XYZ file of C-alpha atoms in Angstrom:
217
model
C 210.562 219.831 -166.311
C 211.395 220.282 -169.969
C 208.937 217.721 -171.310
C 206.180 218.923 -169.315
C 206.750 222.353 -170.713
C 206.679 220.616 -174.158
C 203.353 218.687 -173.582
C 201.589 221.926 -172.195
C 203.026 223.692 -175.487
C 201.421 220.860 -177.610
C 197.900 221.858 -176.490
C 198.235 224.861 -178.681
C 199.086 222.709 -181.709
C 196.511 219.989 -181.838
C 195.432 221.352 -185.197
C 198.947 220.341 -186.933
C 201.772 218.128 -186.305
C 204.336 220.155 -184.420
C 207.795 221.076 -185.891
C 210.675 221.991 -183.502
C 214.019 223.287 -184.388
C 216.301 221.972 -181.748
C 219.790 223.409 -181.314
C 222.057 221.483 -179.154
C 220.189 218.187 -179.714
C 223.436 216.266 -179.480
C 224.214 216.894 -175.965
C 223.297 215.149 -172.959
C 219.949 216.872 -171.962
C 219.407 217.818 -175.865
C 219.726 214.093 -176.931
C 217.133 213.072 -174.282
C 214.686 215.731 -175.289
C 214.951 214.633 -179.083
C 214.573 211.133 -178.244
C 211.380 211.956 -176.174
C 209.862 214.324 -178.494
C 210.830 212.597 -181.940
C 210.320 209.000 -180.661
C 207.685 209.077 -177.837
C 205.643 212.178 -179.223
C 206.285 211.708 -183.001
C 206.973 215.333 -183.504
C 209.069 216.734 -186.454
C 212.602 217.476 -185.111
C 215.357 219.434 -186.714
C 218.420 218.729 -184.558
C 221.273 221.585 -185.237
C 224.606 220.944 -183.209
C 228.163 221.774 -183.696
C 229.438 218.490 -182.435
C 231.942 219.908 -179.886
C 233.621 217.563 -177.331
C 230.583 216.565 -175.220
C 228.191 215.946 -178.212
C 227.394 212.083 -178.684
C 225.402 211.198 -181.719
C 225.440 207.607 -180.414
C 222.821 208.906 -178.125
C 220.601 209.478 -181.017
C 220.736 206.058 -182.625
C 217.357 205.114 -181.586
C 215.683 207.819 -183.654
C 218.110 208.699 -186.388
C 216.260 206.481 -188.969
C 212.858 208.099 -188.226
C 211.410 210.055 -191.062
C 210.366 212.849 -188.442
C 214.118 213.348 -187.290
C 216.944 215.131 -189.092
C 220.389 216.388 -188.191
C 222.322 219.333 -189.340
C 225.845 219.966 -188.196
C 226.172 223.826 -187.751
C 227.117 226.631 -185.256
C 224.102 228.723 -183.639
C 226.529 231.678 -184.205
C 226.198 231.260 -188.041
C 223.231 233.631 -188.697
C 223.303 232.846 -192.419
C 222.940 229.074 -191.925
C 220.297 229.643 -189.158
C 218.156 231.687 -191.611
C 218.241 229.229 -194.149
C 217.103 226.406 -191.732
C 214.284 228.593 -190.413
C 212.951 229.060 -193.981
C 213.518 225.501 -195.081
C 212.121 223.798 -192.061
C 209.347 226.465 -191.124
C 209.283 225.222 -187.434
C 206.352 226.006 -184.911
C 208.983 226.719 -182.181
C 212.642 226.364 -181.030
C 213.887 224.404 -178.021
C 217.373 226.005 -177.371
C 219.357 223.458 -175.634
C 222.907 224.428 -177.158
C 225.209 225.745 -174.505
C 228.641 225.103 -173.065
C 227.766 223.540 -169.609
C 230.759 222.651 -167.469
C 231.631 225.093 -164.540
C 235.153 223.879 -164.106
C 235.752 224.333 -167.865
C 234.388 227.718 -167.653
C 236.941 228.632 -165.014
C 239.963 227.552 -167.170
C 238.705 228.973 -170.451
C 235.605 231.202 -170.354
C 235.639 232.328 -173.916
C 233.685 229.539 -175.484
C 231.272 230.014 -172.825
C 230.622 233.663 -173.747
C 230.555 232.866 -177.426
C 228.100 230.013 -177.443
C 225.960 231.047 -174.476
C 225.688 234.654 -174.906
C 226.713 235.409 -178.708
C 224.934 232.297 -179.872
C 221.750 232.958 -177.959
C 221.675 236.394 -179.373
C 222.232 235.116 -182.892
C 219.547 232.412 -182.439
C 217.056 234.935 -180.901
C 217.497 237.345 -183.835
C 216.910 234.647 -186.292
C 214.144 233.497 -184.483
C 212.531 236.754 -184.360
C 213.211 237.571 -188.149
C 211.378 234.350 -188.862
C 208.360 234.966 -186.495
C 207.870 238.300 -187.697
C 207.055 237.030 -191.208
C 204.625 234.271 -190.009
C 200.847 234.650 -190.623
C 199.004 235.789 -187.374
C 197.846 232.019 -186.636
C 201.324 230.783 -186.770
C 202.870 233.596 -184.761
C 200.322 233.009 -182.134
C 201.381 229.126 -182.052
C 205.411 229.690 -182.159
C 207.407 229.587 -178.855
C 211.014 230.171 -178.232
C 211.950 227.656 -175.297
C 215.273 228.447 -173.710
C 216.800 225.931 -171.459
C 218.791 227.384 -168.579
C 220.019 226.182 -165.175
C 219.389 226.866 -161.460
C 223.058 227.765 -161.216
C 221.879 231.431 -162.415
C 220.686 231.646 -158.740
C 223.952 231.293 -156.977
C 224.803 228.458 -154.517
C 222.659 227.074 -151.892
C 223.722 226.331 -148.136
C 222.887 222.946 -146.362
C 219.169 223.781 -146.572
C 216.865 225.676 -148.868
C 215.758 225.879 -152.506
C 215.506 228.000 -155.366
C 212.459 229.195 -157.016
C 211.821 231.285 -160.399
C 211.662 234.398 -158.158
C 214.905 233.800 -156.491
C 217.287 236.936 -157.314
C 219.949 235.984 -159.974
C 223.395 235.586 -158.216
C 225.838 233.550 -160.762
C 229.089 232.624 -159.187
C 231.063 231.248 -162.037
C 231.747 232.066 -165.770
C 229.424 229.204 -166.811
C 226.473 230.455 -164.816
C 227.314 234.116 -165.522
C 226.886 233.304 -169.373
C 223.650 231.663 -168.745
C 222.381 234.332 -166.718
C 223.171 236.730 -169.523
C 221.273 234.466 -172.008
C 218.290 234.404 -169.542
C 218.303 237.915 -169.595
C 218.636 238.182 -173.288
C 215.477 235.949 -173.871
C 213.369 238.048 -171.401
C 214.533 241.219 -173.157
C 213.524 239.834 -176.480
C 210.135 238.964 -174.963
C 209.428 242.461 -173.525
C 210.952 244.602 -176.313
C 209.945 242.778 -179.316
C 207.189 240.524 -178.125
C 208.787 237.225 -179.229
C 206.766 234.465 -177.207
C 209.614 232.754 -175.061
C 209.812 230.282 -172.085
C 212.663 229.991 -169.711
C 213.280 226.445 -167.858
C 215.799 226.655 -164.919
C 216.302 223.029 -164.494
C 218.734 221.612 -161.787
C 221.360 219.161 -162.160
C 220.340 216.278 -164.423
C 221.717 212.720 -164.638
C 221.157 209.566 -166.705
C 222.327 207.574 -169.756
C 224.861 209.072 -172.116
C 226.049 211.671 -169.536
C 229.628 212.949 -170.593
C 232.206 211.375 -168.330
C 233.465 214.634 -166.773
C 230.380 214.939 -164.984
C 229.949 214.135 -161.122
C 228.055 210.925 -161.259
C 229.991 209.187 -164.098
C-alpha cells in the first residue's frame, strides 16, 4: 500500500529527517496518510489542501498540534503558491493525494475532475520539476514524486479476476479518465525530464472519516 511505499522510500533518507509536501492531505486517504507519517513515523509534513466539500480537518485533530505538521489552504492549480511552498519548505519529496474522486459526481459534473486531476497534476509536476532541478546532486537523488492513483484506470472487472500494474488502461468514467490522464502525465515527466516518480494504483479504501456519500457509510 501507500505506507509501504513510503517505508521503502525512507530507506533512502536515513541520514536526515524526511520532509514531505502532501497535497490533498485533508481528504479521506490523505488524512490517514498524514496521521501515519506525521504521527507514527514522525516525519515533517506540509499538508496543502483546497478544503473542498469532502475535506475534513477534524480527521487531522490528532496531529494538528505536532511541531512536525503544518497545514496550508491552497489550490494545486496555483503555481505561484506552490513555487513559494517548495522554496520555503524544501521537501525531500511529494505525496500527491489531491484529487476529485467520486464517480457519480464526475458523471454529473466533469469539469472539476479535469481541472483538479489533470490540470492540477500538471501544475504540481511542473512546480516539483522546477524545484528538483535546482537541488544539489545528493538531494536530487533522494527526491521522489509519489502519485496516488486508483485501480479504476484499468476499467471494470467481471465476477472474477484482478488487476495488476500491467493491466491495459481502460477508464470507463470521467473520474477514471481524469486519473488515467494524470498517471500518463506522471509517467511522461519521468521519461521526458527524469523526474523520479512513483505511481500507486490502490483499490477502494474504507475506514474512519470516510465522506458519507461513499458506499460503506
